[in-house]
Amino acid sequence: MNTSVDQADFFRTLEEKSDNGKLRGDYSQCDERYVVRQDWDAYTPEQHALWRRLYQRQAKLVPGRACQVFLDSLAKMDAANEIPRFDRTTEALYKATGWELVAVPGLVPDQTFFEHLANRRFPVTVWLREPHEFDYIVEPDVFHDFFGHVPLLFNPVFADYMEQYGKGGLKASRLDGLSNLSRLYWYTVEFGLIQTAEGLRAYGAGILSSGGEVEYCLTDPRPRRVAFNAERVMRTLYKIDSYQETYFVIRDFQQLFEETAPDFAPVYERLKQQEVLAANTLLPGETDLPPNPA
Ligand code: HBI
Ligand code: FE
């Protein structure tokens, strides 16, 4: 695989981000789009057992906390007993929304990530966390990517949003709007909440794959909960190694699709003139929405 300058840069930042400076994934076998083969036979019985424990814990927590679309898709995915075979899931997913899963060694450069999303390919990490990381892991592993992200890709509106996000990302990288787009991704795809007749529900993968945050985000009095507004979200900083201090709430996935459809070029210009907001900001006039009853 050719490592051009930005890729060497990419690996340096990955090593800085990882806890012991070592890359978790094996990037030596990936192609120019950072895609690898999922060597399903290489998973050990202990890894499948860890997958089952992770899955069982989350499957018990998400009813009444995850949005209905997530629950309906998860029920159809039959992924409880062992680490899923990505090609089998792709068969069902492709029929539903034209998306496919591509196996990757871990985080890939933004540009590559956006290109995959823009072509309806979702990158899923092939390695599974260690037992001691059961409750928390910084880098996305196969459990986070598959359990957290894949179910919603079966929903046509959310699937359209993800393709649009990828296309927006390719554009943003040309307009130096990447940090804005990353915040948008973080506060929706990773940590988004949705309003329903039964109260707040989670749709963000970072929440849905987390043992503790799936309750915290809905009922804990400490974080803010603010109505979603794309420009406001793109100004708001986030933390990658603690529960969120603010969650943004959409009315439905259609709103997400529509609010991120416009051309963001003028928005990036406007944002350059405004200071970024701390993760726990509540702006004058904003309502801190009430949590669900505990
Ligand atoms: N790579 N495999 C993978 N998964 C992600 O979620 C991911 C990524 N690279 C970049 C990235 N996410 C974020 O910076 C997005 O905001 C682009
Ligand atoms: Fe993720």
mmCIF file of C-alpha atoms and ligand atoms in Angstrom:
data_model
loop_
_atom_site.group_PDB
_atom_site.id
_atom_site.type_symbol
_atom_site.label_atom_id
_atom_site.label_comp_id
_atom_site.label_asym_id
_atom_site.label_seq_id
_atom_site.Cartn_x
_atom_site.Cartn_y
_atom_site.Cartn_z
ATOM 1 C CA MET A 1 0.000 0.000 0.000
ATOM 2 C CA ASN A 2 1.503 3.385 -0.957
ATOM 3 C CA THR A 3 1.932 5.701 2.035
ATOM 4 C CA SER A 4 1.873 9.243 0.678
ATOM 5 C CA VAL A 5 2.729 12.148 3.005
ATOM 6 C CA ASP A 6 -0.811 12.616 4.315
ATOM 7 C CA GLN A 7 -1.026 8.899 5.070
ATOM 8 C CA ALA A 8 2.193 9.031 7.075
ATOM 9 C CA ASP A 9 0.608 11.989 8.869
ATOM 10 C CA PHE A 10 -2.546 9.953 9.396
ATOM 11 C CA PHE A 11 -0.631 7.101 11.045
ATOM 12 C CA ARG A 12 1.254 9.527 13.289
ATOM 13 C CA THR A 13 -2.002 11.027 14.579
ATOM 14 C CA LEU A 14 -3.480 7.530 15.031
ATOM 15 C CA GLU A 15 -0.480 6.445 17.085
ATOM 16 C CA GLU A 16 -0.760 9.607 19.211
ATOM 17 C CA LYS A 17 -4.486 8.912 19.790
ATOM 18 C CA SER A 18 -4.055 5.255 20.688
ATOM 19 C CA ASP A 19 -3.388 4.478 24.337
ATOM 20 C CA ASN A 20 0.079 2.955 24.013
ATOM 21 C CA GLY A 21 1.219 4.524 20.744
ATOM 22 C CA LYS A 22 0.653 1.205 18.964
ATOM 23 C CA LEU A 23 -1.824 0.891 16.081
ATOM 24 C CA ARG A 24 -4.580 -1.547 17.009
ATOM 25 C CA GLY A 25 -5.289 -2.602 13.461
ATOM 26 C CA ASP A 26 -3.057 -4.274 10.890
ATOM 27 C CA TYR A 27 -2.794 -1.748 8.049
ATOM 28 C CA SER A 28 -0.159 -3.707 6.135
ATOM 29 C CA GLN A 29 -2.691 -5.655 4.028
ATOM 30 C CA CYS A 30 -5.160 -2.900 3.120
ATOM 31 C CA ASP A 31 -5.723 -1.613 -0.423
ATOM 32 C CA GLU A 32 -5.647 2.035 -1.506
ATOM 33 C CA ARG A 33 -9.127 2.518 -0.013
ATOM 34 C CA TYR A 34 -7.904 1.020 3.283
ATOM 35 C CA VAL A 35 -10.119 -2.037 2.731
ATOM 36 C CA VAL A 36 -9.020 -5.463 4.019
ATOM 37 C CA ARG A 37 -10.538 -8.935 3.916
ATOM 38 C CA GLN A 38 -12.500 -9.944 7.052
ATOM 39 C CA ASP A 39 -10.696 -13.149 7.995
ATOM 40 C CA TRP A 40 -13.703 -14.577 9.836
ATOM 41 C CA ASP A 41 -12.032 -17.940 10.517
ATOM 42 C CA ALA A 42 -9.287 -16.159 12.460
ATOM 43 C CA TYR A 43 -11.676 -15.084 15.230
ATOM 44 C CA THR A 44 -11.225 -17.322 18.290
ATOM 45 C CA PRO A 45 -13.987 -18.977 20.367
ATOM 46 C CA GLU A 46 -12.986 -16.554 23.193
ATOM 47 C CA GLN A 47 -13.600 -13.604 20.873
ATOM 48 C CA HIS A 48 -17.012 -14.924 19.837
ATOM 49 C CA ALA A 49 -17.801 -15.421 23.540
ATOM 50 C CA LEU A 50 -16.782 -11.790 24.266
ATOM 51 C CA TRP A 51 -18.955 -10.644 21.341
ATOM 52 C CA ARG A 52 -21.922 -12.561 22.851
ATOM 53 C CA ARG A 53 -21.371 -10.931 26.266
ATOM 54 C CA LEU A 54 -21.176 -7.454 24.710
ATOM 55 C CA TYR A 55 -24.231 -8.113 22.561
ATOM 56 C CA GLN A 56 -26.323 -9.565 25.397
ATOM 57 C CA ARG A 57 -25.551 -6.630 27.683
ATOM 58 C CA GLN A 58 -26.495 -4.017 25.075
ATOM 59 C CA ALA A 59 -29.525 -5.954 23.766
ATOM 60 C CA LYS A 60 -30.925 -5.839 27.342
ATOM 61 C CA LEU A 61 -30.257 -2.088 27.673
ATOM 62 C CA VAL A 62 -31.549 -0.704 24.353
ATOM 63 C CA PRO A 63 -35.302 -1.488 24.596
ATOM 64 C CA GLY A 64 -36.989 1.733 25.828
ATOM 65 C CA ARG A 65 -33.757 3.708 25.215
ATOM 66 C CA ALA A 66 -32.914 3.231 21.486
ATOM 67 C CA CYS A 67 -35.145 4.600 18.738
ATOM 68 C CA GLN A 68 -37.617 2.079 17.288
ATOM 69 C CA VAL A 69 -35.849 1.968 13.892
ATOM 70 C CA PHE A 70 -32.700 0.711 15.628
ATOM 71 C CA LEU A 71 -34.606 -1.936 17.615
ATOM 72 C CA ASP A 72 -36.541 -3.167 14.554
ATOM 73 C CA SER A 73 -33.356 -3.518 12.470
ATOM 74 C CA LEU A 74 -31.364 -5.149 15.267
ATOM 75 C CA ALA A 75 -34.110 -7.754 15.709
ATOM 76 C CA LYS A 76 -33.764 -8.721 12.023
ATOM 77 C CA MET A 77 -29.964 -8.913 12.066
ATOM 78 C CA ASP A 78 -29.402 -12.183 13.882
ATOM 79 C CA ALA A 79 -25.974 -11.013 15.154
ATOM 80 C CA ALA A 80 -26.254 -12.243 18.750
ATOM 81 C CA ASN A 81 -24.290 -15.494 18.714
ATOM 82 C CA GLU A 82 -21.010 -14.708 17.013
ATOM 83 C CA ILE A 83 -19.026 -11.926 15.359
ATOM 84 C CA PRO A 84 -21.011 -11.262 12.168
ATOM 85 C CA ARG A 85 -19.770 -12.119 8.684
ATOM 86 C CA PHE A 86 -19.791 -8.744 6.911
ATOM 87 C CA ASP A 87 -20.548 -10.226 3.486
ATOM 88 C CA ARG A 88 -23.756 -11.854 4.773
ATOM 89 C CA THR A 89 -24.934 -8.603 6.372
ATOM 90 C CA THR A 90 -24.085 -6.768 3.149
ATOM 91 C CA GLU A 91 -26.424 -9.074 1.205
ATOM 92 C CA ALA A 92 -29.394 -8.062 3.393
ATOM 93 C CA LEU A 93 -28.307 -4.421 3.706
ATOM 94 C CA TYR A 94 -27.781 -3.966 -0.016
ATOM 95 C CA LYS A 95 -31.351 -5.177 -0.689
ATOM 96 C CA ALA A 96 -32.719 -2.770 1.941
ATOM 97 C CA THR A 97 -30.881 0.478 1.158
ATOM 98 C CA GLY A 98 -28.089 -0.170 -1.366
ATOM 99 C CA TRP A 99 -25.376 0.018 1.298
ATOM 100 C CA GLU A 100 -22.558 -2.461 1.756
ATOM 101 C CA LEU A 101 -20.064 -3.037 4.576
ATOM 102 C CA VAL A 102 -16.333 -2.835 3.860
ATOM 103 C CA ALA A 103 -13.846 -4.334 6.317
ATOM 104 C CA VAL A 104 -11.149 -1.925 7.532
ATOM 105 C CA PRO A 105 -8.239 -2.277 9.989
ATOM 106 C CA GLY A 106 -9.580 0.628 12.090
ATOM 107 C CA LEU A 107 -9.881 4.402 11.673
ATOM 108 C CA VAL A 108 -9.163 5.507 8.106
ATOM 109 C CA PRO A 109 -8.247 9.011 6.862
ATOM 110 C CA ASP A 110 -11.197 11.420 6.712
ATOM 111 C CA GLN A 111 -11.000 11.701 2.923
ATOM 112 C CA THR A 112 -11.147 7.895 2.558
ATOM 113 C CA PHE A 113 -13.976 7.678 5.068
ATOM 114 C CA PHE A 114 -16.034 10.277 3.214
ATOM 115 C CA GLU A 115 -15.409 8.552 -0.119
ATOM 116 C CA HIS A 116 -16.750 5.291 1.283
ATOM 117 C CA LEU A 117 -19.880 6.928 2.725
ATOM 118 C CA ALA A 118 -20.486 8.901 -0.489
ATOM 119 C CA ASN A 119 -20.563 5.545 -2.319
ATOM 120 C CA ARG A 120 -22.819 3.798 0.216
ATOM 121 C CA ARG A 121 -19.990 1.769 1.723
ATOM 122 C CA PHE A 122 -19.781 1.704 5.545
ATOM 123 C CA PRO A 123 -16.298 0.912 6.941
ATOM 124 C CA VAL A 124 -16.475 -1.659 9.739
ATOM 125 C CA THR A 125 -13.388 -2.359 11.840
ATOM 126 C CA VAL A 126 -12.378 -6.042 11.838
ATOM 127 C CA TRP A 127 -10.762 -6.335 15.304
ATOM 128 C CA LEU A 128 -12.615 -6.862 18.585
ATOM 129 C CA ARG A 129 -11.679 -5.183 21.881
ATOM 130 C CA GLU A 130 -9.919 -7.092 24.692
ATOM 131 C CA PRO A 131 -11.934 -8.406 27.671
ATOM 132 C CA HIS A 132 -10.526 -5.657 29.925
ATOM 133 C CA GLU A 133 -12.024 -3.076 27.497
ATOM 134 C CA PHE A 134 -15.529 -4.510 27.982
ATOM 135 C CA ASP A 135 -16.914 -1.262 29.391
ATOM 136 C CA TYR A 136 -14.922 1.305 27.481
ATOM 137 C CA ILE A 137 -12.749 1.635 24.417
ATOM 138 C CA VAL A 138 -11.441 4.808 22.752
ATOM 139 C CA GLU A 139 -11.012 3.572 19.176
ATOM 140 C CA PRO A 140 -13.990 2.036 17.345
ATOM 141 C CA ASP A 141 -13.839 -1.777 17.234
ATOM 142 C CA VAL A 142 -16.121 -4.227 15.398
ATOM 143 C CA PHE A 143 -18.672 -4.152 18.222
ATOM 144 C CA HIS A 144 -18.982 -0.327 18.139
ATOM 145 C CA ASP A 145 -19.093 -0.175 14.342
ATOM 146 C CA PHE A 146 -21.411 -3.103 13.775
ATOM 147 C CA PHE A 147 -23.785 -2.984 16.756
ATOM 148 C CA GLY A 148 -23.785 0.834 16.928
ATOM 149 C CA HIS A 149 -23.850 1.904 13.290
ATOM 150 C CA VAL A 150 -25.124 -0.887 11.027
ATOM 151 C CA PRO A 151 -28.767 -1.233 12.212
ATOM 152 C CA LEU A 152 -29.658 2.349 11.247
ATOM 153 C CA LEU A 153 -28.256 1.858 7.752
ATOM 154 C CA PHE A 154 -31.305 -0.335 7.123
ATOM 155 C CA ASN A 155 -33.461 2.815 7.394
ATOM 156 C CA PRO A 156 -33.817 4.513 3.976
ATOM 157 C CA VAL A 157 -33.883 8.114 5.288
ATOM 158 C CA PHE A 158 -30.910 7.632 7.596
ATOM 159 C CA ALA A 159 -29.083 5.750 4.805
ATOM 160 C CA ASP A 160 -29.645 8.753 2.517
ATOM 161 C CA TYR A 161 -28.343 11.071 5.231
ATOM 162 C CA MET A 162 -25.148 9.058 5.572
ATOM 163 C CA GLU A 163 -24.482 9.160 1.818
ATOM 164 C CA GLN A 164 -25.157 12.889 1.815
ATOM 165 C CA TYR A 165 -22.835 13.313 4.804
ATOM 166 C CA GLY A 166 -20.090 11.543 2.844
ATOM 167 C CA LYS A 167 -20.589 13.809 -0.165
ATOM 168 C CA GLY A 168 -20.645 16.839 2.121
ATOM 169 C CA GLY A 169 -17.422 15.657 3.687
ATOM 170 C CA LEU A 170 -15.642 15.462 0.331
ATOM 171 C CA LYS A 171 -16.762 19.027 -0.344
ATOM 172 C CA ALA A 172 -15.891 20.208 3.183
ATOM 173 C CA SER A 173 -12.327 18.959 2.849
ATOM 174 C CA ARG A 174 -11.921 21.268 -0.171
ATOM 175 C CA LEU A 175 -13.472 24.208 1.718
ATOM 176 C CA ASP A 176 -11.533 23.656 4.936
ATOM 177 C CA GLY A 177 -14.800 22.785 6.717
ATOM 178 C CA LEU A 178 -13.659 19.400 8.045
ATOM 179 C CA SER A 179 -13.782 20.257 11.735
ATOM 180 C CA ASN A 180 -17.356 21.521 11.267
ATOM 181 C CA LEU A 181 -18.362 18.288 9.545
ATOM 182 C CA SER A 182 -16.673 16.157 12.189
ATOM 183 C CA ARG A 183 -18.695 17.916 14.894
ATOM 184 C CA LEU A 184 -21.879 17.316 12.884
ATOM 185 C CA TYR A 185 -21.008 13.602 12.625
ATOM 186 C CA TRP A 186 -20.156 13.399 16.300
ATOM 187 C CA TYR A 187 -23.374 15.002 17.582
ATOM 188 C CA THR A 188 -25.653 13.040 15.234
ATOM 189 C CA VAL A 189 -24.310 9.712 13.958
ATOM 190 C CA GLU A 190 -22.280 9.063 17.126
ATOM 191 C CA PHE A 191 -24.212 10.790 19.950
ATOM 192 C CA GLY A 192 -27.558 11.932 18.550
ATOM 193 C CA LEU A 193 -30.913 11.834 20.381
ATOM 194 C CA ILE A 194 -34.349 11.826 18.781
ATOM 195 C CA GLN A 195 -37.660 13.073 20.220
ATOM 196 C CA THR A 196 -40.496 10.504 20.188
ATOM 197 C CA ALA A 197 -44.055 10.372 21.592
ATOM 198 C CA GLU A 198 -42.658 8.163 24.388
ATOM 199 C CA GLY A 199 -39.870 10.616 25.233
ATOM 200 C CA LEU A 200 -36.205 10.974 24.218
ATOM 201 C CA ARG A 201 -34.523 8.044 22.495
ATOM 202 C CA ALA A 202 -30.904 7.469 21.367
ATOM 203 C CA TYR A 203 -29.897 6.890 17.744
ATOM 204 C CA GLY A 204 -26.141 7.661 17.995
ATOM 205 C CA ALA A 205 -23.816 4.661 17.660
ATOM 206 C CA GLY A 206 -21.452 5.846 20.380
ATOM 207 C CA ILE A 207 -24.390 5.790 22.806
ATOM 208 C CA LEU A 208 -26.005 2.570 21.565
ATOM 209 C CA SER A 209 -22.765 0.585 21.831
ATOM 210 C CA SER A 210 -21.973 1.936 25.324
ATOM 211 C CA GLY A 211 -23.015 0.169 28.518
ATOM 212 C CA GLY A 212 -23.312 3.339 30.582
ATOM 213 C CA GLU A 213 -24.047 6.235 28.255
ATOM 214 C CA VAL A 214 -27.247 4.694 26.919
ATOM 215 C CA GLU A 215 -28.957 5.488 30.240
ATOM 216 C CA TYR A 216 -26.929 8.603 31.131
ATOM 217 C CA CYS A 217 -27.828 10.469 27.904
ATOM 218 C CA LEU A 218 -31.574 10.072 28.526
ATOM 219 C CA THR A 219 -32.109 10.543 32.254
ATOM 220 C CA ASP A 220 -29.025 12.060 33.917
ATOM 221 C CA PRO A 221 -29.677 15.701 34.970
ATOM 222 C CA ARG A 222 -26.071 16.826 34.279
ATOM 223 C CA PRO A 223 -25.785 17.018 30.456
ATOM 224 C CA ARG A 224 -27.579 19.593 28.355
ATOM 225 C CA ARG A 225 -30.158 18.503 25.801
ATOM 226 C CA VAL A 226 -30.678 21.060 23.029
ATOM 227 C CA ALA A 227 -32.869 21.051 19.910
ATOM 228 C CA PHE A 228 -30.739 20.148 16.846
ATOM 229 C CA ASN A 229 -29.536 23.005 14.652
ATOM 230 C CA ALA A 230 -26.860 22.126 12.101
ATOM 231 C CA GLU A 231 -24.911 25.383 12.343
ATOM 232 C CA ARG A 232 -24.998 25.401 16.154
ATOM 233 C CA VAL A 233 -23.763 21.800 16.202
ATOM 234 C CA MET A 234 -20.910 22.614 13.805
ATOM 235 C CA ARG A 235 -19.679 25.290 16.235
ATOM 236 C CA THR A 236 -19.732 23.020 19.310
ATOM 237 C CA LEU A 237 -16.605 21.250 20.528
ATOM 238 C CA TYR A 238 -16.833 17.671 21.793
ATOM 239 C CA LYS A 239 -14.949 15.320 24.097
ATOM 240 C CA ILE A 240 -13.797 11.948 22.832
ATOM 241 C CA ASP A 241 -12.973 10.335 26.158
ATOM 242 C CA SER A 242 -15.942 11.075 28.444
ATOM 243 C CA TYR A 243 -19.728 11.132 28.335
ATOM 244 C CA GLN A 244 -21.086 14.058 26.315
ATOM 245 C CA GLU A 245 -21.879 17.334 28.093
ATOM 246 C CA THR A 246 -24.481 18.239 25.478
ATOM 247 C CA TYR A 247 -26.785 16.070 23.363
ATOM 248 C CA PHE A 248 -28.620 17.465 20.337
ATOM 249 C CA VAL A 249 -32.181 16.300 19.732
ATOM 250 C CA ILE A 250 -33.766 15.871 16.286
ATOM 251 C CA ARG A 251 -37.486 15.560 15.592
ATOM 252 C CA ASP A 252 -36.959 12.785 13.031
ATOM 253 C CA PHE A 253 -34.420 11.559 10.477
ATOM 254 C CA GLN A 254 -36.114 13.641 7.779
ATOM 255 C CA GLN A 255 -35.083 16.765 9.689
ATOM 256 C CA LEU A 256 -31.505 15.509 9.797
ATOM 257 C CA PHE A 257 -31.555 14.872 6.041
ATOM 258 C CA GLU A 258 -33.168 18.214 5.197
ATOM 259 C CA GLU A 259 -31.052 20.349 7.523
ATOM 260 C CA THR A 260 -27.844 18.989 6.081
ATOM 261 C CA ALA A 261 -28.928 19.051 2.433
ATOM 262 C CA PRO A 262 -28.132 22.738 1.745
ATOM 263 C CA ASP A 263 -24.757 23.801 0.422
ATOM 264 C CA PHE A 264 -22.661 24.403 3.527
ATOM 265 C CA ALA A 265 -20.064 26.587 1.800
ATOM 266 C CA PRO A 266 -21.637 29.851 3.053
ATOM 267 C CA VAL A 267 -22.089 28.262 6.490
ATOM 268 C CA TYR A 268 -18.367 27.442 6.733
ATOM 269 C CA GLU A 269 -17.579 31.071 5.852
ATOM 270 C CA ARG A 270 -19.952 32.314 8.566
ATOM 271 C CA LEU A 271 -18.544 29.855 11.099
ATOM 272 C CA LYS A 272 -15.015 31.126 10.480
ATOM 273 C CA GLN A 273 -16.132 34.486 11.919
ATOM 274 C CA GLN A 274 -17.684 32.934 15.045
ATOM 275 C CA GLU A 275 -15.857 31.480 18.027
ATOM 276 C CA VAL A 276 -16.357 27.780 18.751
ATOM 277 C CA LEU A 277 -18.548 26.840 21.693
ATOM 278 C CA ALA A 278 -17.499 24.771 24.693
ATOM 279 C CA ALA A 279 -19.170 21.374 24.944
ATOM 280 C CA ASN A 280 -21.366 22.480 27.876
ATOM 281 C CA THR A 281 -22.673 25.726 26.360
ATOM 282 C CA LEU A 282 -26.312 26.763 26.549
ATOM 283 C CA LEU A 283 -26.824 29.850 24.376
ATOM 284 C CA PRO A 284 -29.249 32.642 25.386
ATOM 285 C CA GLY A 285 -32.697 31.670 24.117
ATOM 286 C CA GLU A 286 -31.899 27.971 23.928
ATOM 287 C CA THR A 287 -34.017 25.590 25.991
ATOM 288 C CA ASP A 288 -32.346 22.853 27.986
ATOM 289 C CA LEU A 289 -34.848 20.078 27.169
ATOM 290 C CA PRO A 290 -35.970 17.958 30.142
ATOM 291 C CA PRO A 291 -34.462 14.471 30.547
ATOM 292 C CA ASN A 292 -36.624 11.360 30.532
ATOM 293 C CA PRO A 293 -37.881 10.392 33.967
ATOM 294 C CA ALA A 294 -35.236 8.115 35.516
HETATM 295 N N1 HBI B 1 -12.663 5.834 10.096
HETATM 296 N N2 HBI B 1 -13.092 3.561 10.148
HETATM 297 C C1 HBI B 1 -13.451 4.801 10.478
HETATM 298 N N3 HBI B 1 -14.578 5.006 11.187
HETATM 299 C C2 HBI B 1 -14.982 6.251 11.532
HETATM 300 O O1 HBI B 1 -16.023 6.435 12.171
HETATM 301 C C3 HBI B 1 -14.185 7.355 11.142
HETATM 302 C C4 HBI B 1 -13.023 7.105 10.404
HETATM 303 N N4 HBI B 1 -12.244 8.150 10.041
HETATM 304 C C5 HBI B 1 -12.583 9.520 10.318
HETATM 305 C C6 HBI B 1 -13.821 9.656 11.118
HETATM 306 N N5 HBI B 1 -14.573 8.630 11.459
HETATM 307 C C7 HBI B 1 -14.279 11.004 11.610
HETATM 308 O O2 HBI B 1 -13.211 11.929 11.595
HETATM 309 C C8 HBI B 1 -15.418 11.554 10.753
HETATM 310 O O3 HBI B 1 -15.876 12.758 11.301
HETATM 311 C C9 HBI B 1 -14.939 11.818 9.375
HETATM 312 FE FE FE B 2 -18.606 5.302 15.182
#
